[in-house]
């Protein structure tokens, strides 16, 4: 078992990582229950695991009704926000109660946002079940739904009271989804931790094959990195937390081009986006070419896209840059980019010339 603290003053909390924690969730949550029920919001994919969670809670005297929503990104909408909040109100949830978000990023984001507004804010626990949500979205308090104009445009910074991570839940996840989540693991090495990138190069194979030690180490290291960054810049105001968006501006354009669909999963877009951020930094003479090639080679080796061609993108540079202009990271008419001086040396640049990015993208193999 590993405990990683997130230090945020009176909003501090722990991340507890432990294989088969699902079966021990009751004892892990008992100190929060205070004799009250703990409602669970989850999705159809988690139905096989839900009875295990509820039995574990029942064993320590915690009642837990569940709302099972459809799986998928489309669930993160206004209608389901209303559905979740109405359901919680009908259950008689009080402000000091804890709601459990049991699922991937969609369930975590939606439930966290519902908790942030219900009765002006009640408590919630993140119990992420995908690699992507375990190493990224469940930690740090970003919660949101999508609006007609785009992804995550309506939301709040709202921290959970606890994060429970059971790496064994990944055993039943499709391999493609685990691989996509791995992009957010190696991201931490590429941001500011060369030694962790080297660890990833040596251990990604074991991790993706389900080796328990490699998996637990990767998750613990990733959430510790995220906790450190969020602890320094909770609301993404100083530029520090923005480092977590490495690969996301290029990736967002690729995801938009594929209609945010299963053609390109978010983690796959991030992988290709990180390779492009490194290649673009090399083109600008900021980053050694061999570093950009080494990053691309690693992504290829684990089966992740290393650029436009591998991501199946044929669109022009102008079309992709047009998608970027709809990114919510636009500020003051400019688009901040995460560039790099080498592996583990990412920095924020607000002066990138979009005409040059267009030319760079046009020159990429299709
Ligand atoms: N996923 C990026 C962040 O939490 O800031």
Tab-separated table of C-alpha atoms and ligand atoms in Angstrom:
chain	number	residue	atom	x	y	z
A	1	UNK	CA	0.000	0.000	0.000
A	2	UNK	CA	1.225	3.512	-0.797
A	3	UNK	CA	-0.211	6.761	0.548
A	4	UNK	CA	0.550	9.966	-1.368
A	5	UNK	CA	-0.521	13.203	0.369
A	6	UNK	CA	-1.860	16.167	-1.607
A	7	UNK	CA	-0.893	19.256	0.423
A	8	UNK	CA	-3.463	22.010	-0.106
A	9	UNK	CA	-3.986	23.520	3.326
A	10	UNK	CA	-7.518	22.871	4.574
A	11	UNK	CA	-8.285	21.100	1.263
A	12	UNK	CA	-5.492	18.518	1.738
A	13	UNK	CA	-6.234	14.839	1.192
A	14	UNK	CA	-4.581	11.465	0.692
A	15	UNK	CA	-4.309	9.246	-2.354
A	16	UNK	CA	-4.297	5.590	-1.262
A	17	UNK	CA	-2.942	3.073	-3.796
A	18	UNK	CA	-3.368	-0.626	-3.076
A	19	UNK	CA	-4.008	-3.688	-5.234
A	20	UNK	CA	-7.493	-5.150	-4.533
A	21	UNK	CA	-8.496	-2.079	-2.527
A	22	UNK	CA	-11.986	-2.497	-4.014
A	23	UNK	CA	-12.606	-5.404	-1.644
A	24	UNK	CA	-11.344	-3.332	1.303
A	25	UNK	CA	-13.076	-0.078	0.339
A	26	UNK	CA	-15.419	-0.203	3.362
A	27	UNK	CA	-12.644	-0.100	5.985
A	28	UNK	CA	-10.796	2.524	3.888
A	29	UNK	CA	-13.871	4.788	3.881
A	30	UNK	CA	-15.346	4.092	7.330
A	31	UNK	CA	-13.644	7.098	8.969
A	32	UNK	CA	-15.490	9.439	6.559
A	33	UNK	CA	-18.975	7.955	6.854
A	34	UNK	CA	-19.914	9.149	10.347
A	35	UNK	CA	-22.919	6.827	10.382
A	36	UNK	CA	-24.255	8.277	7.147
A	37	UNK	CA	-24.855	6.534	3.775
A	38	UNK	CA	-22.362	7.006	0.934
A	39	UNK	CA	-24.129	7.234	-2.447
A	40	UNK	CA	-22.187	5.901	-5.439
A	41	UNK	CA	-22.269	7.414	-8.945
A	42	UNK	CA	-20.918	4.995	-11.535
A	43	UNK	CA	-21.421	3.766	-15.116
A	44	UNK	CA	-22.515	0.604	-16.916
A	45	UNK	CA	-18.910	-0.587	-17.388
A	46	UNK	CA	-18.455	-0.856	-13.643
A	47	UNK	CA	-21.558	-2.976	-13.059
A	48	UNK	CA	-19.517	-6.175	-12.455
A	49	UNK	CA	-17.467	-4.402	-9.736
A	50	UNK	CA	-20.287	-2.448	-8.092
A	51	UNK	CA	-21.606	-5.295	-5.875
A	52	UNK	CA	-18.075	-5.813	-4.493
A	53	UNK	CA	-17.859	-2.148	-3.510
A	54	UNK	CA	-21.345	-2.129	-1.994
A	55	UNK	CA	-20.716	-5.378	-0.056
A	56	UNK	CA	-17.503	-3.956	1.371
A	57	UNK	CA	-19.324	-0.806	2.507
A	58	UNK	CA	-22.209	-2.839	3.918
A	59	UNK	CA	-19.755	-4.943	5.942
A	60	UNK	CA	-18.760	-1.835	7.909
A	61	UNK	CA	-22.346	-0.587	8.231
A	62	UNK	CA	-22.359	1.953	5.381
A	63	UNK	CA	-25.482	2.008	3.183
A	64	UNK	CA	-24.719	2.860	-0.451
A	65	UNK	CA	-27.321	3.327	-3.154
A	66	UNK	CA	-25.909	3.561	-6.667
A	67	UNK	CA	-26.798	5.582	-9.747
A	68	UNK	CA	-25.551	3.749	-12.858
A	69	UNK	CA	-25.146	6.082	-15.848
A	70	UNK	CA	-24.384	5.196	-19.479
A	71	UNK	CA	-20.642	4.855	-20.154
A	72	UNK	CA	-18.901	7.334	-22.434
A	73	UNK	CA	-18.014	11.002	-22.921
A	74	UNK	CA	-21.601	11.945	-23.907
A	75	UNK	CA	-22.641	11.317	-20.283
A	76	UNK	CA	-20.744	14.425	-19.157
A	77	UNK	CA	-23.590	16.798	-19.989
A	78	UNK	CA	-26.109	19.169	-18.402
A	79	UNK	CA	-28.883	16.546	-18.418
A	80	UNK	CA	-26.828	14.092	-16.379
A	81	UNK	CA	-25.647	16.827	-14.028
A	82	UNK	CA	-29.306	17.507	-13.291
A	83	UNK	CA	-30.000	13.780	-13.003
A	84	UNK	CA	-27.153	13.264	-10.505
A	85	UNK	CA	-28.025	16.294	-8.375
A	86	UNK	CA	-31.777	15.471	-8.356
A	87	UNK	CA	-30.973	11.890	-7.358
A	88	UNK	CA	-28.693	13.028	-4.525
A	89	UNK	CA	-31.290	15.525	-3.273
A	90	UNK	CA	-33.979	12.802	-3.342
A	91	UNK	CA	-31.665	10.609	-1.243
A	92	UNK	CA	-31.483	13.385	1.339
A	93	UNK	CA	-27.741	13.959	0.990
A	94	UNK	CA	-26.386	16.509	3.482
A	95	UNK	CA	-23.428	18.841	3.029
A	96	UNK	CA	-21.162	16.809	5.313
A	97	UNK	CA	-21.915	13.547	3.447
A	98	UNK	CA	-19.509	11.908	0.996
A	99	UNK	CA	-20.485	10.857	-2.524
A	100	UNK	CA	-18.330	8.205	-4.205
A	101	UNK	CA	-17.348	8.751	-7.870
A	102	UNK	CA	-16.653	5.174	-9.016
A	103	UNK	CA	-15.487	5.136	-12.633
A	104	UNK	CA	-13.185	6.780	-15.156
A	105	UNK	CA	-12.660	10.453	-15.916
A	106	UNK	CA	-16.231	11.029	-17.086
A	107	UNK	CA	-17.750	9.829	-13.809
A	108	UNK	CA	-15.088	11.619	-11.724
A	109	UNK	CA	-15.549	14.939	-13.523
A	110	UNK	CA	-19.357	14.811	-13.509
A	111	UNK	CA	-19.714	13.627	-9.900
A	112	UNK	CA	-17.081	16.053	-8.645
A	113	UNK	CA	-18.870	18.954	-10.311
A	114	UNK	CA	-22.230	17.783	-8.918
A	115	UNK	CA	-20.659	17.624	-5.433
A	116	UNK	CA	-19.245	21.134	-5.856
A	117	UNK	CA	-22.684	22.676	-6.405
A	118	UNK	CA	-24.971	20.398	-4.390
A	119	UNK	CA	-26.168	22.377	-1.357
A	120	UNK	CA	-23.290	24.786	-2.161
A	121	UNK	CA	-20.767	21.986	-1.849
A	122	UNK	CA	-20.705	18.552	-0.257
A	123	UNK	CA	-17.867	16.032	-0.003
A	124	UNK	CA	-16.839	13.463	-2.555
A	125	UNK	CA	-14.386	10.607	-2.911
A	126	UNK	CA	-12.658	9.734	-6.160
A	127	UNK	CA	-12.426	5.986	-6.848
A	128	UNK	CA	-10.914	6.029	-10.377
A	129	UNK	CA	-11.028	2.818	-12.391
A	130	UNK	CA	-9.045	3.586	-15.569
A	131	UNK	CA	-5.294	4.214	-15.791
A	132	UNK	CA	-5.915	7.700	-17.196
A	133	UNK	CA	-8.171	8.700	-14.329
A	134	UNK	CA	-5.922	7.006	-11.749
A	135	UNK	CA	-2.815	8.968	-12.776
A	136	UNK	CA	-4.389	12.253	-13.847
A	137	UNK	CA	-8.030	13.312	-13.683
A	138	UNK	CA	-8.931	11.989	-10.197
A	139	UNK	CA	-6.191	14.083	-8.569
A	140	UNK	CA	-6.100	17.862	-8.377
A	141	UNK	CA	-9.755	18.853	-8.275
A	142	UNK	CA	-10.590	19.704	-11.879
A	143	UNK	CA	-14.271	18.859	-12.333
A	144	UNK	CA	-16.486	19.675	-15.313
A	145	UNK	CA	-19.134	18.789	-17.836
A	146	UNK	CA	-19.054	19.443	-21.583
A	147	UNK	CA	-21.227	22.137	-23.167
A	148	UNK	CA	-22.464	22.375	-26.755
A	149	UNK	CA	-19.460	24.629	-27.466
A	150	UNK	CA	-16.791	22.208	-26.256
A	151	UNK	CA	-15.257	19.867	-23.702
A	152	UNK	CA	-14.990	20.762	-20.008
A	153	UNK	CA	-16.242	24.301	-20.545
A	154	UNK	CA	-18.491	24.292	-17.458
A	155	UNK	CA	-16.865	23.227	-14.220
A	156	UNK	CA	-15.097	24.051	-10.985
A	157	UNK	CA	-11.894	23.453	-9.088
A	158	UNK	CA	-13.192	21.274	-6.271
A	159	UNK	CA	-10.962	18.860	-4.369
A	160	UNK	CA	-12.066	15.373	-3.272
A	161	UNK	CA	-11.778	14.289	0.374
A	162	UNK	CA	-9.872	11.115	-0.564
A	163	UNK	CA	-8.704	9.249	-3.668
A	164	UNK	CA	-8.738	5.434	-3.628
A	165	UNK	CA	-6.780	3.678	-6.384
A	166	UNK	CA	-6.954	-0.073	-6.980
A	167	UNK	CA	-4.456	-0.944	-9.756
A	168	UNK	CA	-5.958	-4.459	-10.015
A	169	UNK	CA	-9.079	-2.899	-11.580
A	170	UNK	CA	-6.954	-2.357	-14.699
A	171	UNK	CA	-6.886	-6.141	-15.288
A	172	UNK	CA	-10.378	-5.980	-16.791
A	173	UNK	CA	-9.832	-2.807	-18.840
A	174	UNK	CA	-9.342	-3.099	-22.647
A	175	UNK	CA	-5.605	-3.063	-23.441
A	176	UNK	CA	-6.010	-0.116	-25.807
A	177	UNK	CA	-7.473	1.969	-23.000
A	178	UNK	CA	-4.645	1.068	-20.608
A	179	UNK	CA	-2.112	1.980	-23.302
A	180	UNK	CA	-3.835	5.330	-23.883
A	181	UNK	CA	-3.725	6.017	-20.132
A	182	UNK	CA	-0.002	5.240	-20.173
A	183	UNK	CA	0.539	8.406	-22.242
A	184	UNK	CA	-0.345	10.412	-19.114
A	185	UNK	CA	2.192	8.353	-17.110
A	186	UNK	CA	5.149	8.964	-19.418
A	187	UNK	CA	4.033	12.613	-19.606
A	188	UNK	CA	5.362	13.144	-16.056
A	189	UNK	CA	8.833	12.035	-17.197
A	190	UNK	CA	8.663	14.290	-20.230
A	191	UNK	CA	7.576	17.319	-18.170
A	192	UNK	CA	10.365	17.512	-15.611
A	193	UNK	CA	11.678	14.076	-14.620
A	194	UNK	CA	14.267	12.539	-16.956
A	195	UNK	CA	14.979	9.673	-14.517
A	196	UNK	CA	11.302	8.678	-14.598
A	197	UNK	CA	11.329	8.757	-18.409
A	198	UNK	CA	14.272	6.324	-18.292
A	199	UNK	CA	12.275	4.162	-15.848
A	200	UNK	CA	9.366	4.233	-18.311
A	201	UNK	CA	11.621	3.168	-21.189
A	202	UNK	CA	12.818	0.202	-19.140
A	203	UNK	CA	9.513	-0.799	-17.542
A	204	UNK	CA	6.630	0.191	-19.835
A	205	UNK	CA	6.448	-3.324	-21.275
A	206	UNK	CA	6.011	-4.896	-17.825
A	207	UNK	CA	3.589	-2.166	-16.751
A	208	UNK	CA	1.372	-2.633	-19.803
A	209	UNK	CA	1.503	-6.410	-19.419
A	210	UNK	CA	-0.007	-5.939	-15.943
A	211	UNK	CA	3.045	-6.471	-13.725
A	212	UNK	CA	1.718	-5.425	-10.276
A	213	UNK	CA	4.957	-3.843	-8.993
A	214	UNK	CA	5.583	-1.838	-12.179
A	215	UNK	CA	1.964	-0.719	-12.233
A	216	UNK	CA	1.884	0.396	-8.595
A	217	UNK	CA	5.219	2.191	-8.924
A	218	UNK	CA	4.094	4.035	-12.080
A	219	UNK	CA	0.796	5.109	-10.503
A	220	UNK	CA	2.390	6.196	-7.215
A	221	UNK	CA	5.143	8.131	-8.993
A	222	UNK	CA	2.660	9.798	-11.329
A	223	UNK	CA	0.232	10.929	-8.633
A	224	UNK	CA	3.125	12.144	-6.455
A	225	UNK	CA	4.289	14.282	-9.410
A	226	UNK	CA	0.781	15.586	-9.953
A	227	UNK	CA	0.321	16.273	-6.217
A	228	UNK	CA	3.585	18.252	-6.193
A	229	UNK	CA	2.550	20.374	-9.187
A	230	UNK	CA	-1.044	20.929	-7.994
A	231	UNK	CA	0.304	21.819	-4.525
A	232	UNK	CA	2.258	24.660	-6.154
A	233	UNK	CA	-0.479	25.956	-8.479
A	234	UNK	CA	-3.905	24.573	-7.572
A	235	UNK	CA	-5.916	26.827	-9.902
A	236	UNK	CA	-3.506	26.961	-12.838
A	237	UNK	CA	-2.632	30.607	-12.379
A	238	UNK	CA	1.189	30.649	-12.251
A	239	UNK	CA	1.939	28.485	-15.284
A	240	UNK	CA	3.200	25.557	-13.182
A	241	UNK	CA	0.034	23.439	-13.424
A	242	UNK	CA	-0.179	24.278	-17.138
A	243	UNK	CA	2.870	21.980	-17.578
A	244	UNK	CA	0.414	19.099	-17.087
A	245	UNK	CA	-1.068	20.083	-20.461
A	246	UNK	CA	2.054	18.922	-22.336
A	247	UNK	CA	0.905	17.500	-25.665
A	248	UNK	CA	-2.673	18.621	-25.064
A	249	UNK	CA	-2.773	21.593	-27.495
A	250	UNK	CA	-1.553	19.544	-30.461
A	251	UNK	CA	-3.548	16.574	-29.119
A	252	UNK	CA	-6.730	18.639	-28.817
A	253	UNK	CA	-6.496	19.518	-32.529
A	254	UNK	CA	-6.155	15.831	-33.453
A	255	UNK	CA	-9.037	14.838	-31.178
A	256	UNK	CA	-11.208	17.621	-32.646
A	257	UNK	CA	-10.321	16.444	-36.162
A	258	UNK	CA	-11.475	12.915	-35.266
A	259	UNK	CA	-14.641	14.262	-33.629
A	260	UNK	CA	-13.550	13.342	-30.066
A	261	UNK	CA	-14.460	9.770	-30.965
A	262	UNK	CA	-13.081	6.264	-30.492
A	263	UNK	CA	-10.973	6.843	-33.628
A	264	UNK	CA	-8.468	8.551	-31.358
A	265	UNK	CA	-8.716	8.141	-27.590
A	266	UNK	CA	-7.714	11.147	-25.445
A	267	UNK	CA	-4.479	9.476	-24.313
A	268	UNK	CA	-3.611	8.596	-27.908
A	269	UNK	CA	-4.126	12.252	-28.901
A	270	UNK	CA	-1.904	13.302	-25.983
A	271	UNK	CA	0.815	10.818	-27.049
A	272	UNK	CA	0.860	12.116	-30.629
A	273	UNK	CA	0.623	15.671	-29.266
A	274	UNK	CA	3.664	15.178	-27.002
A	275	UNK	CA	5.667	13.774	-29.925
A	276	UNK	CA	4.660	16.829	-31.975
A	277	UNK	CA	5.552	19.231	-29.126
A	278	UNK	CA	9.013	17.651	-28.943
A	279	UNK	CA	9.432	17.659	-32.756
A	280	UNK	CA	8.303	21.296	-32.962
A	281	UNK	CA	10.725	22.259	-30.162
A	282	UNK	CA	13.511	20.520	-32.138
A	283	UNK	CA	12.503	22.465	-35.279
A	284	UNK	CA	12.820	25.705	-33.281
A	285	UNK	CA	16.311	24.630	-32.202
A	286	UNK	CA	15.214	24.491	-28.556
A	287	UNK	CA	15.456	20.735	-28.053
A	288	UNK	CA	18.080	18.261	-29.340
A	289	UNK	CA	16.685	16.332	-32.337
A	290	UNK	CA	17.818	13.052	-30.771
A	291	UNK	CA	15.605	13.769	-27.711
A	292	UNK	CA	12.557	14.290	-29.947
A	293	UNK	CA	13.418	11.071	-31.810
A	294	UNK	CA	13.909	9.185	-28.545
A	295	UNK	CA	10.451	10.263	-27.295
A	296	UNK	CA	8.822	9.249	-30.606
A	297	UNK	CA	10.657	5.890	-30.548
A	298	UNK	CA	9.397	5.138	-27.036
A	299	UNK	CA	5.793	5.988	-27.941
A	300	UNK	CA	6.046	3.744	-31.028
A	301	UNK	CA	7.565	0.940	-28.957
A	302	UNK	CA	4.547	0.847	-26.630
A	303	UNK	CA	2.066	1.062	-29.510
A	304	UNK	CA	1.071	4.724	-29.114
A	305	UNK	CA	0.913	7.178	-32.048
A	306	UNK	CA	4.085	9.254	-32.492
A	307	UNK	CA	2.673	11.884	-34.855
A	308	UNK	CA	-0.004	12.744	-37.405
A	309	UNK	CA	0.445	9.680	-39.622
A	310	UNK	CA	0.246	7.157	-36.799
A	311	UNK	CA	-2.798	9.016	-35.449
A	312	UNK	CA	-4.452	8.676	-38.871
A	313	UNK	CA	-4.659	12.456	-39.441
A	314	UNK	CA	-4.591	13.759	-43.011
A	315	UNK	CA	-5.916	17.284	-42.378
A	316	UNK	CA	-3.856	20.340	-43.349
A	317	UNK	CA	-1.857	22.396	-40.867
A	318	UNK	CA	-4.360	25.255	-41.246
A	319	UNK	CA	-7.290	22.998	-40.328
A	320	UNK	CA	-5.482	21.684	-37.262
A	321	UNK	CA	-4.464	25.160	-36.105
A	322	UNK	CA	-8.083	26.263	-36.556
A	323	UNK	CA	-9.085	23.502	-34.095
A	324	UNK	CA	-6.439	24.779	-31.668
A	325	UNK	CA	-8.012	28.243	-31.714
A	326	UNK	CA	-11.107	26.760	-30.102
A	327	UNK	CA	-9.039	25.362	-27.245
A	328	UNK	CA	-10.125	26.743	-23.872
A	329	UNK	CA	-6.479	27.482	-23.073
A	330	UNK	CA	-6.623	30.539	-25.383
A	331	UNK	CA	-5.775	33.609	-23.292
A	332	UNK	CA	-5.659	37.235	-24.409
A	333	UNK	CA	-5.916	36.163	-28.054
A	334	UNK	CA	-2.786	33.978	-27.850
A	335	UNK	CA	-2.443	30.238	-27.446
A	336	UNK	CA	0.113	29.109	-24.857
A	337	UNK	CA	2.231	26.122	-25.995
A	338	UNK	CA	4.195	23.662	-23.906
A	339	UNK	CA	7.637	23.410	-25.501
A	340	UNK	CA	10.789	21.722	-24.295
A	341	UNK	CA	14.574	22.125	-24.097
A	342	UNK	CA	15.027	18.358	-23.843
A	343	UNK	CA	13.534	15.306	-22.145
A	344	UNK	CA	12.236	16.462	-18.761
A	345	UNK	CA	12.650	20.178	-19.524
A	346	UNK	CA	9.172	21.379	-20.517
A	347	UNK	CA	8.263	25.059	-20.298
A	348	UNK	CA	5.321	27.306	-21.187
A	349	UNK	CA	5.743	29.621	-24.200
A	350	UNK	CA	3.125	32.274	-24.959
A	351	UNK	CA	4.889	33.654	-28.041
A	352	UNK	CA	4.502	30.789	-30.504
A	353	UNK	CA	3.794	31.917	-34.070
A	354	UNK	CA	0.749	30.019	-35.336
A	355	UNK	CA	1.813	30.488	-38.983
A	356	UNK	CA	5.011	28.630	-38.124
A	357	UNK	CA	3.044	25.880	-36.349
A	358	UNK	CA	0.915	25.579	-39.513
A	359	UNK	CA	4.042	25.199	-41.672
A	360	UNK	CA	5.473	22.636	-39.219
A	361	UNK	CA	2.271	20.581	-39.315
A	362	UNK	CA	2.106	20.772	-43.115
A	363	UNK	CA	5.654	19.360	-43.259
A	364	UNK	CA	4.755	16.328	-41.071
A	365	UNK	CA	4.358	12.953	-42.847
A	366	UNK	CA	0.735	11.985	-43.557
B	1	LIG	N1	-5.159	17.206	-16.391
B	1	LIG	C1	-4.472	18.417	-16.185
B	1	LIG	C2	-4.700	19.018	-14.845
B	1	LIG	O1	-5.275	18.393	-13.988
B	1	LIG	O2	-4.300	20.131	-14.618
